Coordinates of C-alpha atoms in Angstrom, one line a residue:
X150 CA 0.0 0.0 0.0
X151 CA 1.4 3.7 -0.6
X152 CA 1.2 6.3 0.6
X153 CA -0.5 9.3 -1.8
X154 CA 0.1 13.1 -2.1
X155 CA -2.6 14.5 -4.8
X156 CA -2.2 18.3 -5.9
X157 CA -5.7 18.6 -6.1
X158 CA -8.9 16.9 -4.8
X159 CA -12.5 16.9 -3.4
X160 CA -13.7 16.2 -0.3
X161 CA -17.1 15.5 0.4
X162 CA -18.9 16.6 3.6
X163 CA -22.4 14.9 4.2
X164 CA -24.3 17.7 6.3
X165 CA -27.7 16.4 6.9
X166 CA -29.0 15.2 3.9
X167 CA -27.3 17.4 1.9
X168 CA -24.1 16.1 0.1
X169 CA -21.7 18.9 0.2
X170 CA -18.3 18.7 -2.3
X171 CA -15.1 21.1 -1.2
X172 CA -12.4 21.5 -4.1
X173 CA -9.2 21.7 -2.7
X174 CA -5.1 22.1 -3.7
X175 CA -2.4 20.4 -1.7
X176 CA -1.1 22.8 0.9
X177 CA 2.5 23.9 0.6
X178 CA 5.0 23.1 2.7
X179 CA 4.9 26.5 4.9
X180 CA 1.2 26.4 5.4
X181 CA 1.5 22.7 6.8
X182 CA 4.2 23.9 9.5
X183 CA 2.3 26.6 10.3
X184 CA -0.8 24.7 11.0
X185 CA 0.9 22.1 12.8
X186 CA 2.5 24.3 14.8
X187 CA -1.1 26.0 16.1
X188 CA -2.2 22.4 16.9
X189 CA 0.8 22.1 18.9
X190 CA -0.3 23.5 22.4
X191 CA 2.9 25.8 24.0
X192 CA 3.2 27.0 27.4
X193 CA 1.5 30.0 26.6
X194 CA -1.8 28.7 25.0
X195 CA -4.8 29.7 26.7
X196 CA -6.9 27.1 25.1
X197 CA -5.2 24.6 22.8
X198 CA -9.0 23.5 21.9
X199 CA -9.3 27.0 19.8
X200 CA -5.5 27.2 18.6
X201 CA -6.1 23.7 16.8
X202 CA -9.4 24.4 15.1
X203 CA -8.0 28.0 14.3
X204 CA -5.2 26.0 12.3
X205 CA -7.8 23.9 10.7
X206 CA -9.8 26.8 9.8
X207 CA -6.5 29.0 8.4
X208 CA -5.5 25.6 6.8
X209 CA -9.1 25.0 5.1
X210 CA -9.4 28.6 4.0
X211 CA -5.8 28.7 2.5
X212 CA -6.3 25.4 0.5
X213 CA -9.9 25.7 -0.7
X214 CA -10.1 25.6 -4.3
X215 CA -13.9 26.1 -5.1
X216 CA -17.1 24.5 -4.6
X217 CA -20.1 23.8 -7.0
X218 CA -22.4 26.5 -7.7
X219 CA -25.8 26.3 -5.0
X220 CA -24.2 23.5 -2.5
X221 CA -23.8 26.3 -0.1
X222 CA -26.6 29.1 0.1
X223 CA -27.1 32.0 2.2
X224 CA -30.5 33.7 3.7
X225 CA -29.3 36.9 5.6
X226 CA -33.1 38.0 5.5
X227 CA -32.9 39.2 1.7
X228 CA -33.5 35.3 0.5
X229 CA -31.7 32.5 -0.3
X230 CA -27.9 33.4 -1.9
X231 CA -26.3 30.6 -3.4
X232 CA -22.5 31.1 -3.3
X233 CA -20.5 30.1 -6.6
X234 CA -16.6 30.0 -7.3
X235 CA -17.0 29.6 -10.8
X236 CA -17.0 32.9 -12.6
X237 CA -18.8 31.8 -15.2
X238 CA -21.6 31.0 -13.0
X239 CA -24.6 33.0 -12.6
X240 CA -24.1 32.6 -8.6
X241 CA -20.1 34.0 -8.6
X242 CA -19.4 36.4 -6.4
X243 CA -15.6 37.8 -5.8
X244 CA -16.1 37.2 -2.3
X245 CA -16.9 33.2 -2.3
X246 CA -13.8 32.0 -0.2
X247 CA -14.7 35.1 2.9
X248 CA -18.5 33.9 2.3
X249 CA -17.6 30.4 3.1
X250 CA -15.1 31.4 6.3
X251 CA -18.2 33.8 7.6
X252 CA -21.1 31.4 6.9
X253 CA -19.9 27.5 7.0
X254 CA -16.7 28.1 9.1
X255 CA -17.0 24.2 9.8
X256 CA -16.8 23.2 6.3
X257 CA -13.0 25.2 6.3
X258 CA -12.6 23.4 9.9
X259 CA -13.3 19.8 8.2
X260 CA -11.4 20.4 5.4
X261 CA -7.7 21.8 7.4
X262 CA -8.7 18.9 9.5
X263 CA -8.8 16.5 6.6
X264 CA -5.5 18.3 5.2
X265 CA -3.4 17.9 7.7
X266 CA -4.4 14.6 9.9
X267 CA -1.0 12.5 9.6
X268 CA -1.1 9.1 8.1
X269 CA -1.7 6.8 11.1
X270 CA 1.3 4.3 12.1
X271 CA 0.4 0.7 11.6
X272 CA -0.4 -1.1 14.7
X273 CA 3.1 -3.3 14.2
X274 CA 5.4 -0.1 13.7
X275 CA 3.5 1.5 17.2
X276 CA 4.0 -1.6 18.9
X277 CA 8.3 -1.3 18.6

């Protein structure tokens, strides 16, 4: 079995009943350090709880790529707003990725998470 490091992929979030699809690129080498390192509680963290999902969020929110037009829609009282990366979609908007962080912060949360979760050791290798 290998290991595999894709430049690009999707991840797929089921949220409810609704099947939700997050395009995303491989995140560079500086962006993993500095999301491990959040995840990392020091002797001055306050609450290692928030500095980990803040990494997952900065990590998500770097790395996201796009997502299909009207998977994600938001109602601020003016009706529903589907959000769109694609700007050849009807639903584009130049602000899709600060949309995302400000309406579904848990989608960018899954997504760092998904990113930067290390490959687990086999139980044999733990073992030694």
């Amino acid at each position: 079995m290998s290991l595999r490091s894709v430049r690009e992929g999707t991840l797929e979030l089921k949220v409810g009943e609704s099947l939700i699809r997050l395009r995303y690129r491989r995140p560079t080498v500086e962006e993993m350090l500095a999301t491990l390192a959040m995840k990392v509680p020091g002797p001055d963290s306050q609450n290692p709880a928030l500095d980990l999902l803040r990494g997952n969020l900065e990590l998500g929110f770097a790395c996201l790529a796009g997502i299909p037009s009207g998977e994600l829609v938001v109602d601020d009282g003016h009706g529903p707003q589907p959000i769109g990366s694609d700007p050849g979609s009807p639903d584009f908007s130049e602000d899709w990725k600060e949309l995302v962080r400000q309406c579904f912060p848990l989608l960018l949360i899954a997504l760092g998470q998904h990113l930067s979760t290390l490959p687990a050791l086999s139980e044999e290798r733990k073992k030694k």
